[in-house]
mmCIF file of C-alpha atoms in Angstrom:
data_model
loop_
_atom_site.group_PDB
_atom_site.id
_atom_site.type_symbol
_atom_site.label_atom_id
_atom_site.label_comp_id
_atom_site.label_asym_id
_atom_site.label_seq_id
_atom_site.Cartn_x
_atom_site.Cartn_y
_atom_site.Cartn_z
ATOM 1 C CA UNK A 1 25.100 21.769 -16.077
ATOM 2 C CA UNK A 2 25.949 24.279 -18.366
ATOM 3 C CA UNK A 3 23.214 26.335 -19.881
ATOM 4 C CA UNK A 4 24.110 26.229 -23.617
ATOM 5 C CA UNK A 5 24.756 22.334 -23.121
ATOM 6 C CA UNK A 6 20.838 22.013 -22.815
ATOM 7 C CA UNK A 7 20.349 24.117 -26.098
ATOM 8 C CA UNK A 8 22.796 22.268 -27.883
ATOM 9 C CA UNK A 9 21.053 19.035 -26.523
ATOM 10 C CA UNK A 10 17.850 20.198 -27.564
ATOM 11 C CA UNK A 11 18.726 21.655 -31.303
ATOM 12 C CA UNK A 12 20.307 17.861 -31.555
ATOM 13 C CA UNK A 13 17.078 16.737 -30.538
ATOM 14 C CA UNK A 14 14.900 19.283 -32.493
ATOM 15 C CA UNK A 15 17.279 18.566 -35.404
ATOM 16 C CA UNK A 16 16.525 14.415 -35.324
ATOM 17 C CA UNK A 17 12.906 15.293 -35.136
ATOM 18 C CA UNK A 18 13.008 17.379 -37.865
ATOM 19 C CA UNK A 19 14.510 14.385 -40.143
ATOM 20 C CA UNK A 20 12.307 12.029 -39.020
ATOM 21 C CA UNK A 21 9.195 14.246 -39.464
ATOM 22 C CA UNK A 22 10.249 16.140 -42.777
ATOM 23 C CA UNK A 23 7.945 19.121 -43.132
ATOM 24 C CA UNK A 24 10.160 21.486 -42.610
ATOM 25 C CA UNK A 25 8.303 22.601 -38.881
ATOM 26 C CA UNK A 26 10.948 21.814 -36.128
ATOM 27 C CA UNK A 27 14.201 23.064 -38.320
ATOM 28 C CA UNK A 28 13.697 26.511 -37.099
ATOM 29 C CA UNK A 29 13.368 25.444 -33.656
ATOM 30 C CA UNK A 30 16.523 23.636 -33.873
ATOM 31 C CA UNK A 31 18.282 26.537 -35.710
ATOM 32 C CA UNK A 32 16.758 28.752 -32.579
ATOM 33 C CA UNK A 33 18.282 26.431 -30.160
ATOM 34 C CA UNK A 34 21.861 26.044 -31.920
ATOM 35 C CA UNK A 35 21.941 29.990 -31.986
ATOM 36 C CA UNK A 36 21.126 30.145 -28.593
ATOM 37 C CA UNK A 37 24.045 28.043 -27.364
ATOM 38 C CA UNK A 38 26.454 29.910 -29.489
ATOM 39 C CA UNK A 39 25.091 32.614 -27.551
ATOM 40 C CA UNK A 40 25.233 31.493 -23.684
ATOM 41 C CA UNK A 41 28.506 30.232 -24.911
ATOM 42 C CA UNK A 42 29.641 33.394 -24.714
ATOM 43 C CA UNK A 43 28.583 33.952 -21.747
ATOM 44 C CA UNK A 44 25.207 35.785 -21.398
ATOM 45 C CA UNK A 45 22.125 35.116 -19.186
ATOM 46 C CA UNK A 46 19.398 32.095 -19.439
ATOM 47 C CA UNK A 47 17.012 34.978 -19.976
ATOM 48 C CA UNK A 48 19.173 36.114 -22.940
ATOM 49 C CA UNK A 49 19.547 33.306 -24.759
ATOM 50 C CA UNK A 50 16.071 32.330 -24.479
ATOM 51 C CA UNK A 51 15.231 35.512 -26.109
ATOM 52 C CA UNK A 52 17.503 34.635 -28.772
ATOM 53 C CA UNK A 53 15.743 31.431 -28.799
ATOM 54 C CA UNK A 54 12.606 32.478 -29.729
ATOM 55 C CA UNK A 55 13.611 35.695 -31.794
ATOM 56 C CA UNK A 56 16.101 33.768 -34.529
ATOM 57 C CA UNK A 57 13.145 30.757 -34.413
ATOM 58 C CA UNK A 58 10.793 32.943 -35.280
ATOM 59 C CA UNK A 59 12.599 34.725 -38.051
ATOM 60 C CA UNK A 60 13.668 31.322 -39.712
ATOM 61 C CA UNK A 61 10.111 30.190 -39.798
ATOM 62 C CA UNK A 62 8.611 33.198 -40.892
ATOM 63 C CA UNK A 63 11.392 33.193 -43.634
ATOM 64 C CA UNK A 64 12.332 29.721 -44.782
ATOM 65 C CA UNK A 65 8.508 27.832 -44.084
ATOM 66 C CA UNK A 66 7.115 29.478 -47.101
ATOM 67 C CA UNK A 67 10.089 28.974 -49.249
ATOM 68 C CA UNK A 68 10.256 25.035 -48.290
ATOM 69 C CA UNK A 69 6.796 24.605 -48.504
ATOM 70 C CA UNK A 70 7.022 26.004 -52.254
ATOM 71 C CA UNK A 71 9.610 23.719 -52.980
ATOM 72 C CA UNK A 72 7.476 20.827 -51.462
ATOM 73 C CA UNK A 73 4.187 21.608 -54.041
ATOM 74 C CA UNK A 74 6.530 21.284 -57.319
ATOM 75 C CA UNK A 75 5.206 19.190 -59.687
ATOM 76 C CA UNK A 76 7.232 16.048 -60.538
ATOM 77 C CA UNK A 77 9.950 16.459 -63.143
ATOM 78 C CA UNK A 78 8.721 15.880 -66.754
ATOM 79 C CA UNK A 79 10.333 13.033 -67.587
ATOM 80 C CA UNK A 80 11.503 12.803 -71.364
ATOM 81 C CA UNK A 81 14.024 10.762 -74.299
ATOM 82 C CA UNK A 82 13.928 7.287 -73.590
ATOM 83 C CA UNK A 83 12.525 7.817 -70.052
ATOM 84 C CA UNK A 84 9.452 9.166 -70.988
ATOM 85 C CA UNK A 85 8.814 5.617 -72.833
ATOM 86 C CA UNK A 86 8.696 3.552 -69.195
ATOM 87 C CA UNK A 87 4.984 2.385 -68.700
ATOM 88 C CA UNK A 88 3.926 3.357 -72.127
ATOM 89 C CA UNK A 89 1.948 -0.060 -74.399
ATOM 90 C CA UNK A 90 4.077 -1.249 -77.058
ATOM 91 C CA UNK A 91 3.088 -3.647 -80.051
ATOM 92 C CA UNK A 92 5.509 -7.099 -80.886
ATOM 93 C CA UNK A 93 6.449 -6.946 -84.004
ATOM 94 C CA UNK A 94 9.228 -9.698 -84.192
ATOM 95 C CA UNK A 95 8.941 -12.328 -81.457
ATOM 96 C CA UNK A 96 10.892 -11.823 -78.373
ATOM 97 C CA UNK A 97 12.538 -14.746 -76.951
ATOM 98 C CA UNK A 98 15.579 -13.166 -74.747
ATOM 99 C CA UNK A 99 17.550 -16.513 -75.159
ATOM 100 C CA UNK A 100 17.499 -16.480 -78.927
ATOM 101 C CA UNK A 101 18.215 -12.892 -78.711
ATOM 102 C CA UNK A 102 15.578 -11.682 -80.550
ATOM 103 C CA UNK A 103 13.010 -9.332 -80.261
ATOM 104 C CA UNK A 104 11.152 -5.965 -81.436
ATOM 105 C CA UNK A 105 8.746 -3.602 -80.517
ATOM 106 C CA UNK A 106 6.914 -0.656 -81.784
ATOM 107 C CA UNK A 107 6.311 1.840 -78.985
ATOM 108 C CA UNK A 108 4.815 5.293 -80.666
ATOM 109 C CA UNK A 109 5.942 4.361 -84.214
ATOM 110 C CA UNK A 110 9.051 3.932 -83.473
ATOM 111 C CA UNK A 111 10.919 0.089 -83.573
ATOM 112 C CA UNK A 112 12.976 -0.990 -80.842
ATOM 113 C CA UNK A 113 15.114 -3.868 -79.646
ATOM 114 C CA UNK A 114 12.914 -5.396 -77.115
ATOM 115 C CA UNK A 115 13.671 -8.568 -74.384
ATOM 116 C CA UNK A 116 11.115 -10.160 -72.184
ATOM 117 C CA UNK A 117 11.632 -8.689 -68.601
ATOM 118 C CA UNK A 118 11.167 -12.044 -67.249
ATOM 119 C CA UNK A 119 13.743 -13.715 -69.022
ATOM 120 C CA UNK A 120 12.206 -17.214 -69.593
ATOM 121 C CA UNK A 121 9.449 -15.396 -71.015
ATOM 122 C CA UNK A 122 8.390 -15.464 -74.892
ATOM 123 C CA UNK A 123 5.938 -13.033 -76.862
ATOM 124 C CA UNK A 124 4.586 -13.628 -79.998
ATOM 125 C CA UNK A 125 4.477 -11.035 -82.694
ATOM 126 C CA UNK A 126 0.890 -8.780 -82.287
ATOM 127 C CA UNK A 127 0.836 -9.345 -78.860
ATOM 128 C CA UNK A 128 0.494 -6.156 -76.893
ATOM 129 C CA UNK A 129 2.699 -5.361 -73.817
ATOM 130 C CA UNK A 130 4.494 -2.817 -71.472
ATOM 131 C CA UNK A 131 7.228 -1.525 -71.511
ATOM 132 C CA UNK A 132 8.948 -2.066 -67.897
ATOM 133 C CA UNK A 133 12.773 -0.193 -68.632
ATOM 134 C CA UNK A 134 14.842 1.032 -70.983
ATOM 135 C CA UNK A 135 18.431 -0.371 -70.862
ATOM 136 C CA UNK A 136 20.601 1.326 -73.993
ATOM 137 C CA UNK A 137 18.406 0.941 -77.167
ATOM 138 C CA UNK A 138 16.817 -1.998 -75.992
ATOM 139 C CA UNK A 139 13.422 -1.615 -74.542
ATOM 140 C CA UNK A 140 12.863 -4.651 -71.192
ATOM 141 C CA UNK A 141 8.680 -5.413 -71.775
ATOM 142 C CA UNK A 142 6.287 -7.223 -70.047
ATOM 143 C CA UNK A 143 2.425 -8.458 -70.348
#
């Protein structure tokens, strides 16, 4: 068997267990063995390749590791408009029954058109609640 069909075998393999492992730890390795089949390819040695091997894997992990593992401790994206409402306590201010269509909330002084998530579900005005999603201008709340 032909030498660079056992690197491109194992940057396959390296590749897979890269995806299925996700920290960013065998994706030089598999970039190392993919450059090292392009290389035999060509022609060259075992002992040539190899050394390209373990020079390129070496490079991209000295390289790219920090950069991913930046990427990795980002804080979560600020969420904001009508997004930022999900999970926040809301007050009923007009009963909601969904099948009467009917229904509002005030969620940080503002009103808006709320339904029961559960649809079978009605709230009586004071009650406090959740709010679950926002579909349009109408706020879906729960107990």
């Amino acid at each position: 068997m032909s030498i660079w069909i056992v690197w491109l075998v194992a940057a396959c393999l390296l590749g897979i267990g890269e995806m299925h492992q996700g920290g960013f730890y065998l994706a030089p390795f598999a970039i190392g063995a993919g450059l090292a089949a392009v290389v035999a390819l060509l022609g060259v040695g075992v002992a040539l390749s190899t050394i390209v091997f373990l020079a390129s894997s070496g490079i991209v992990f000295a390289t790219l590791r920090p950069v991913a593992r930046r990427h990795r401790r980002l804080p979560p994206a600020i969420r904001t408009g009508a997004a930022a409402l999900i999970g926040r306590p809301a007050v009923v201010i007009e009963r909601i029954a969904n099948g009467e269509g009917v229904g509002c909330v005030k969620i940080d002084g503002e009103v808006w058109t709320a339904r029961s998530y559960d649809e079978d579900e009605i709230i009586d005005a004071g009650e406090r609640v959740e709010v679950v999603e926002i579909r349009g201008a109408t706020a879906l709340v729960m107990h």
